[in-house]
């Protein structure tokens, strides 16, 4: 190949480049939904049920309607034709409750929307809500999934008295044989408690209907604007091409903004009804009650192993707390746990059962990790228990069972094909960084002094880059359009919808390298369905692996066109495009992207079979998921007097394939680890027996804060995926998935001299103090 | 989270404010407790009188053997006051444990004591300091001891129309050691228990011990049995343990999601031991 004479722009991919979205966030100039103001805009406030289960005898809205400034009050009867909140998941025999946007004759969770007041400002709207009188006939509620499944429990939906929404069974290999031939069988009930996602920005919607041309503009804080468009347009019987959804700046989602919510449908409906723009902003209290929750598993594990530590089979029964109704993915989430139940281990035989239980609680759905943290927590706890049973080191049993490097692509007993991996590498690296052998010696010393020091390991695997379309509820592909403008600047339109992940930066890095332009010449546009091609959205650590790949292929198409123009302009058929220049390999003459763009739009002359302009669009369907992996190692000490856990060291080695921007990867890992530690130590949604959410605000729901975080020592191994040409796997959820089992394993290890074998999260000081004092007195 | 409509006055003089309060208005200081309650509509005052613009209500002044602290003095001012740090370090230390920087920049000592949250920090220190609280109404002024001021959960000796005008704490001479030790409720940052200790030695014997406790029960209190048990002793580690165990004796301890009564009582004794040891160690 001929060498180019033009100096290539510095390579951007792989660099620690600061996020280009940050200046507007840091200076407070970003536009969130609540920053949107329109002439004549009205404000909606929603009356919500204070009861977890009740019949609505009557609703009196007369006083609210009479309040000065109130434009309208609507109740369930009014919105009967507005449709129901959509569920996108399908499972055989699934019972899907019809969840109207406002309750009609009964409520089945605290926070259930009952009426909406629309007024000239948000204060009057809120005052109006207080003037509505609802006569409820309060019923018993059930707020615990195991209690919901017990005979005689209150039926969340009267038509399904057993509270069972679905059952699901999957098996692979020969689990009966595995258990019959096992040397050891270890059983444990493991809870992954209900968590409450909390983004900095709560949800919010502005709906703006224009009757004359039948167009709807819906601004909403969402992770999946196209999905919202398709669903709400369909539900309201509107034309999809005239329905525009904009996700403006979105202040975090964590999975809780993938769904299409009642308020999105309701606000659009109100705007049509009143012919005015209408805004609703969720309060924090509403966010706790009315945006989805995560996790909510009770798992029953059985694991079969040989005396040498070889794991031969896993049986798992999941009771999934679904809540009272379904949002878009509710019933599908536990099936992801089943898919990932073997973890990184070769485990040839599995059997899994899920029972989905209705409770009078907020629906559960995808929350950072969505099904994989539960699965990882389960298998990683179980593996530790098997090791303890066999008196093996927890590292040894993991190394023994990992899928081996030469076995990739590796078909799992759950029907997946793991793409690529070197599973022992991150574990070995973490152990080396930690000085594992030395730590174990320190632990012996600590124990002699009566201190509770623990070393916890977690080797996690996850399923990312959702995904091949047949395996996803709404298509799993992604799209990108790249335009080189006449000036030579580059605009990327992407179907993903970032809200904190930094793709405005990473995608610009990809473009910069492929087209040889500077990062500041690239603009990445997302989140507006009237501007970007149809896309699936940002969730499941898919944006770069799927959306970035779509972009990569669009760039290849564009480069081919650029080359054609280069050949025409340089009057040669021996032209190379590199470093932003088309160069004639014979004459050495060259022309840059800028000149080519000008010529392509001026169009005085065109290459054969080529139209004017420089635009390419690509829709990319991934052939497989990607499977990132890694190992976290955590050293803890439990204070024997108070039960407080202190994390002495936190080592995170993550393998997310190729790294486009190490700064962003660090950020994703840190945030993820914070959330995982949050689950391990502090966070929990607590309902009382009446279905009242006890942890309904930040005064009682313990969000991790900066001062509660340990220093995170992070590192990487790099195993590119063959699934996409970028070799990237995804890193958005890794930290969360790795953290909770690593922390819990560490604390269990710390307390193992007291005979502790398992602990359910969160590991509150009181829980540990009780164990320690009981152990001491024993 | 939107409050009901209310009237707002920001008088420049105390008399004006007291006049409005006599008519039933509600004082607003830092707003760090009141505004959240109004947002949730748990509290719906019709008229707020902002004490923030009143001249000469925010001060820290030494006068003889005591220090006067004006009602609108912020937690930050208390925490960072060289006078208090030197001469009443227990109060400054306690202030530094309240909430976060933003809360300490806005919240006031008058507001905190008037609010009387059973998990607030100041009340423990004020009990240990045997502080005096000056209450002023339109026509009256009276001084009550901290012991009499904190009556019950969110309930004080304040009568309607009265405000907390100032808090008076003693100057601690040499020979005194103090410490505030707090167990944070992990979500709110308030005290699960907070123990304020103030001890003085004469020779090698503890001549005076004051132990203020917050978070443990319906109101902040002084652990007098423990105080008595320490006085006249040297303060050895074994004595500290024994004394600390008395702090929760006979107390009807709070129980909630974050700590059962048993655990709270246990923490009270662990943290009392810590506070006692630190305070004794700080005696110059
Ligand atoms: C996030 C957060 C964390 C916090 N953490 C802590 C903590 O760790 N420890 C702690 O102790 N506190 C904590 N607080 C409470 C904080 O200390 C408040 O500042 C304090 O409780 C009230 O003081 P304020 O000046 O803000 O009073 P406001 O909120 O303005 O008023 C509180 C009440 O006192 C009345 N009032 C105010 N001033 C007077 C006066 N001079 N005379 C009579 N009545 C008056 C008001 O009418 C109202 O009823 C926290 C608050 C927040 C928001």
PDB file of C-alpha atoms and ligand atoms in Angstrom, chain B residues 26-36 51 71 75 97-100 103 106-108 110-112 114-115 119-122 158 162-164 182 188-190, ligand 1:
ATOM      1  CA  UNK B  26     -44.901  31.924  61.778  1.00  0.00           C
ATOM      2  CA  UNK B  27     -41.190  32.700  61.999  1.00  0.00           C
ATOM      3  CA  UNK B  28     -38.949  31.633  59.136  1.00  0.00           C
ATOM      4  CA  UNK B  29     -35.228  31.399  59.777  1.00  0.00           C
ATOM      5  CA  UNK B  30     -32.962  29.282  57.570  1.00  0.00           C
ATOM      6  CA  UNK B  31     -35.941  27.417  56.198  1.00  0.00           C
ATOM      7  CA  UNK B  32     -34.046  24.137  56.300  1.00  0.00           C
ATOM      8  CA  UNK B  33     -36.748  22.416  58.333  1.00  0.00           C
ATOM      9  CA  UNK B  34     -39.770  24.573  57.656  1.00  0.00           C
ATOM     10  CA  UNK B  35     -39.579  24.779  53.859  1.00  0.00           C
ATOM     11  CA  UNK B  36     -39.371  21.007  53.324  1.00  0.00           C
ATOM     12  CA  UNK B  51     -36.189  36.722  60.699  1.00  0.00           C
ATOM     13  CA  UNK B  71     -31.049  33.315  66.961  1.00  0.00           C
ATOM     14  CA  UNK B  75     -24.556  26.688  61.863  1.00  0.00           C
ATOM     15  CA  UNK B  97     -21.786  17.728  62.453  1.00  0.00           C
ATOM     16  CA  UNK B  98     -25.071  19.202  61.242  1.00  0.00           C
ATOM     17  CA  UNK B  99     -26.184  18.251  57.736  1.00  0.00           C
ATOM     18  CA  UNK B 100     -23.988  19.390  54.886  1.00  0.00           C
ATOM     19  CA  UNK B 103     -27.577  23.277  55.288  1.00  0.00           C
ATOM     20  CA  UNK B 106     -28.606  28.427  55.754  1.00  0.00           C
ATOM     21  CA  UNK B 107     -29.773  26.802  58.993  1.00  0.00           C
ATOM     22  CA  UNK B 108     -29.760  28.755  62.231  1.00  0.00           C
ATOM     23  CA  UNK B 110     -32.666  29.579  66.754  1.00  0.00           C
ATOM     24  CA  UNK B 111     -34.472  27.559  64.116  1.00  0.00           C
ATOM     25  CA  UNK B 112     -32.873  24.340  65.189  1.00  0.00           C
ATOM     26  CA  UNK B 114     -37.252  25.943  68.109  1.00  0.00           C
ATOM     27  CA  UNK B 115     -37.876  23.028  65.772  1.00  0.00           C
ATOM     28  CA  UNK B 119     -32.591  13.747  66.247  1.00  0.00           C
ATOM     29  CA  UNK B 120     -31.081  17.232  65.939  1.00  0.00           C
ATOM     30  CA  UNK B 121     -27.517  17.781  67.076  1.00  0.00           C
ATOM     31  CA  UNK B 122     -27.522  21.096  68.941  1.00  0.00           C
ATOM     32  CA  UNK B 158     -41.985  28.392  73.342  1.00  0.00           C
ATOM     33  CA  UNK B 162     -42.604  34.064  71.160  1.00  0.00           C
ATOM     34  CA  UNK B 163     -39.345  33.544  69.382  1.00  0.00           C
ATOM     35  CA  UNK B 164     -36.014  32.217  70.440  1.00  0.00           C
ATOM     36  CA  UNK B 182     -22.624  11.145  66.507  1.00  0.00           C
ATOM     37  CA  UNK B 188     -30.890  11.780  56.428  1.00  0.00           C
ATOM     38  CA  UNK B 189     -27.595  12.459  58.169  1.00  0.00           C
ATOM     39  CA  UNK B 190     -29.433  13.311  61.389  1.00  0.00           C
TER      40      UNK B 190
HETATM   41  C1  LIG C   1     -30.625  18.043  54.166  1.00  0.00           C
HETATM   42  C2  LIG C   1     -30.734  18.462  55.605  1.00  0.00           C
HETATM   43  C3  LIG C   1     -29.947  17.823  56.534  1.00  0.00           C
HETATM   44  C4  LIG C   1     -30.023  18.196  57.856  1.00  0.00           C
HETATM   45  N1  LIG C   1     -29.234  17.550  58.744  1.00  0.00           N
HETATM   46  C5  LIG C   1     -29.281  17.920  60.050  1.00  0.00           C
HETATM   47  C6  LIG C   1     -28.447  17.287  61.015  1.00  0.00           C
HETATM   48  O1  LIG C   1     -27.633  16.418  60.688  1.00  0.00           O
HETATM   49  N2  LIG C   1     -28.558  17.673  62.295  1.00  0.00           N
HETATM   50  C7  LIG C   1     -29.420  18.678  62.681  1.00  0.00           C
HETATM   51  O2  LIG C   1     -29.452  18.989  63.850  1.00  0.00           O
HETATM   52  N3  LIG C   1     -30.213  19.280  61.784  1.00  0.00           N
HETATM   53  C8  LIG C   1     -30.161  18.941  60.490  1.00  0.00           C
HETATM   54  N4  LIG C   1     -30.971  19.589  59.600  1.00  0.00           N
HETATM   55  C9  LIG C   1     -31.891  20.634  60.069  1.00  0.00           C
HETATM   56  C10 LIG C   1     -31.180  21.971  60.071  1.00  0.00           C
HETATM   57  O3  LIG C   1     -30.258  22.016  61.117  1.00  0.00           O
HETATM   58  C11 LIG C   1     -32.148  23.128  60.189  1.00  0.00           C
HETATM   59  O4  LIG C   1     -31.407  24.236  59.814  1.00  0.00           O
HETATM   60  C12 LIG C   1     -32.724  23.399  61.549  1.00  0.00           C
HETATM   61  O5  LIG C   1     -33.370  22.276  62.076  1.00  0.00           O
HETATM   62  C13 LIG C   1     -33.770  24.504  61.487  1.00  0.00           C
HETATM   63  O6  LIG C   1     -33.160  25.750  61.400  1.00  0.00           O
HETATM   64  P1  LIG C   1     -33.633  26.795  60.346  1.00  0.00           P
HETATM   65  O7  LIG C   1     -32.917  28.057  60.679  1.00  0.00           O
HETATM   66  O8  LIG C   1     -33.401  26.266  59.014  1.00  0.00           O
HETATM   67  O9  LIG C   1     -35.168  26.971  60.726  1.00  0.00           O
HETATM   68  P2  LIG C   1     -36.485  27.009  59.851  1.00  0.00           P
HETATM   69  O10 LIG C   1     -36.559  25.815  59.001  1.00  0.00           O
HETATM   70  O11 LIG C   1     -36.623  28.319  59.202  1.00  0.00           O
HETATM   71  O12 LIG C   1     -37.541  26.901  60.998  1.00  0.00           O
HETATM   72  C14 LIG C   1     -37.731  25.731  61.735  1.00  0.00           C
HETATM   73  C15 LIG C   1     -38.862  25.925  62.753  1.00  0.00           C
HETATM   74  O13 LIG C   1     -38.466  26.812  63.764  1.00  0.00           O
HETATM   75  C16 LIG C   1     -39.268  27.986  63.770  1.00  0.00           C
HETATM   76  N5  LIG C   1     -38.324  29.061  64.035  1.00  0.00           N
HETATM   77  C17 LIG C   1     -37.266  29.435  63.298  1.00  0.00           C
HETATM   78  N6  LIG C   1     -36.559  30.366  63.943  1.00  0.00           N
HETATM   79  C18 LIG C   1     -37.182  30.575  65.095  1.00  0.00           C
HETATM   80  C19 LIG C   1     -36.903  31.409  66.216  1.00  0.00           C
HETATM   81  N7  LIG C   1     -35.835  32.206  66.274  1.00  0.00           N
HETATM   82  N8  LIG C   1     -37.766  31.387  67.252  1.00  0.00           N
HETATM   83  C20 LIG C   1     -38.839  30.555  67.235  1.00  0.00           C
HETATM   84  N9  LIG C   1     -39.138  29.758  66.231  1.00  0.00           N
HETATM   85  C21 LIG C   1     -38.301  29.759  65.169  1.00  0.00           C
HETATM   86  C22 LIG C   1     -39.949  28.010  62.439  1.00  0.00           C
HETATM   87  O14 LIG C   1     -41.184  28.661  62.523  1.00  0.00           O
HETATM   88  C23 LIG C   1     -40.101  26.542  62.152  1.00  0.00           C
HETATM   89  O15 LIG C   1     -41.191  26.033  62.864  1.00  0.00           O
HETATM   90  C24 LIG C   1     -30.916  19.221  58.260  1.00  0.00           C
HETATM   91  C25 LIG C   1     -31.708  19.871  57.325  1.00  0.00           C
HETATM   92  C26 LIG C   1     -31.631  19.497  55.994  1.00  0.00           C
HETATM   93  C27 LIG C   1     -32.481  20.217  54.999  1.00  0.00           C
END
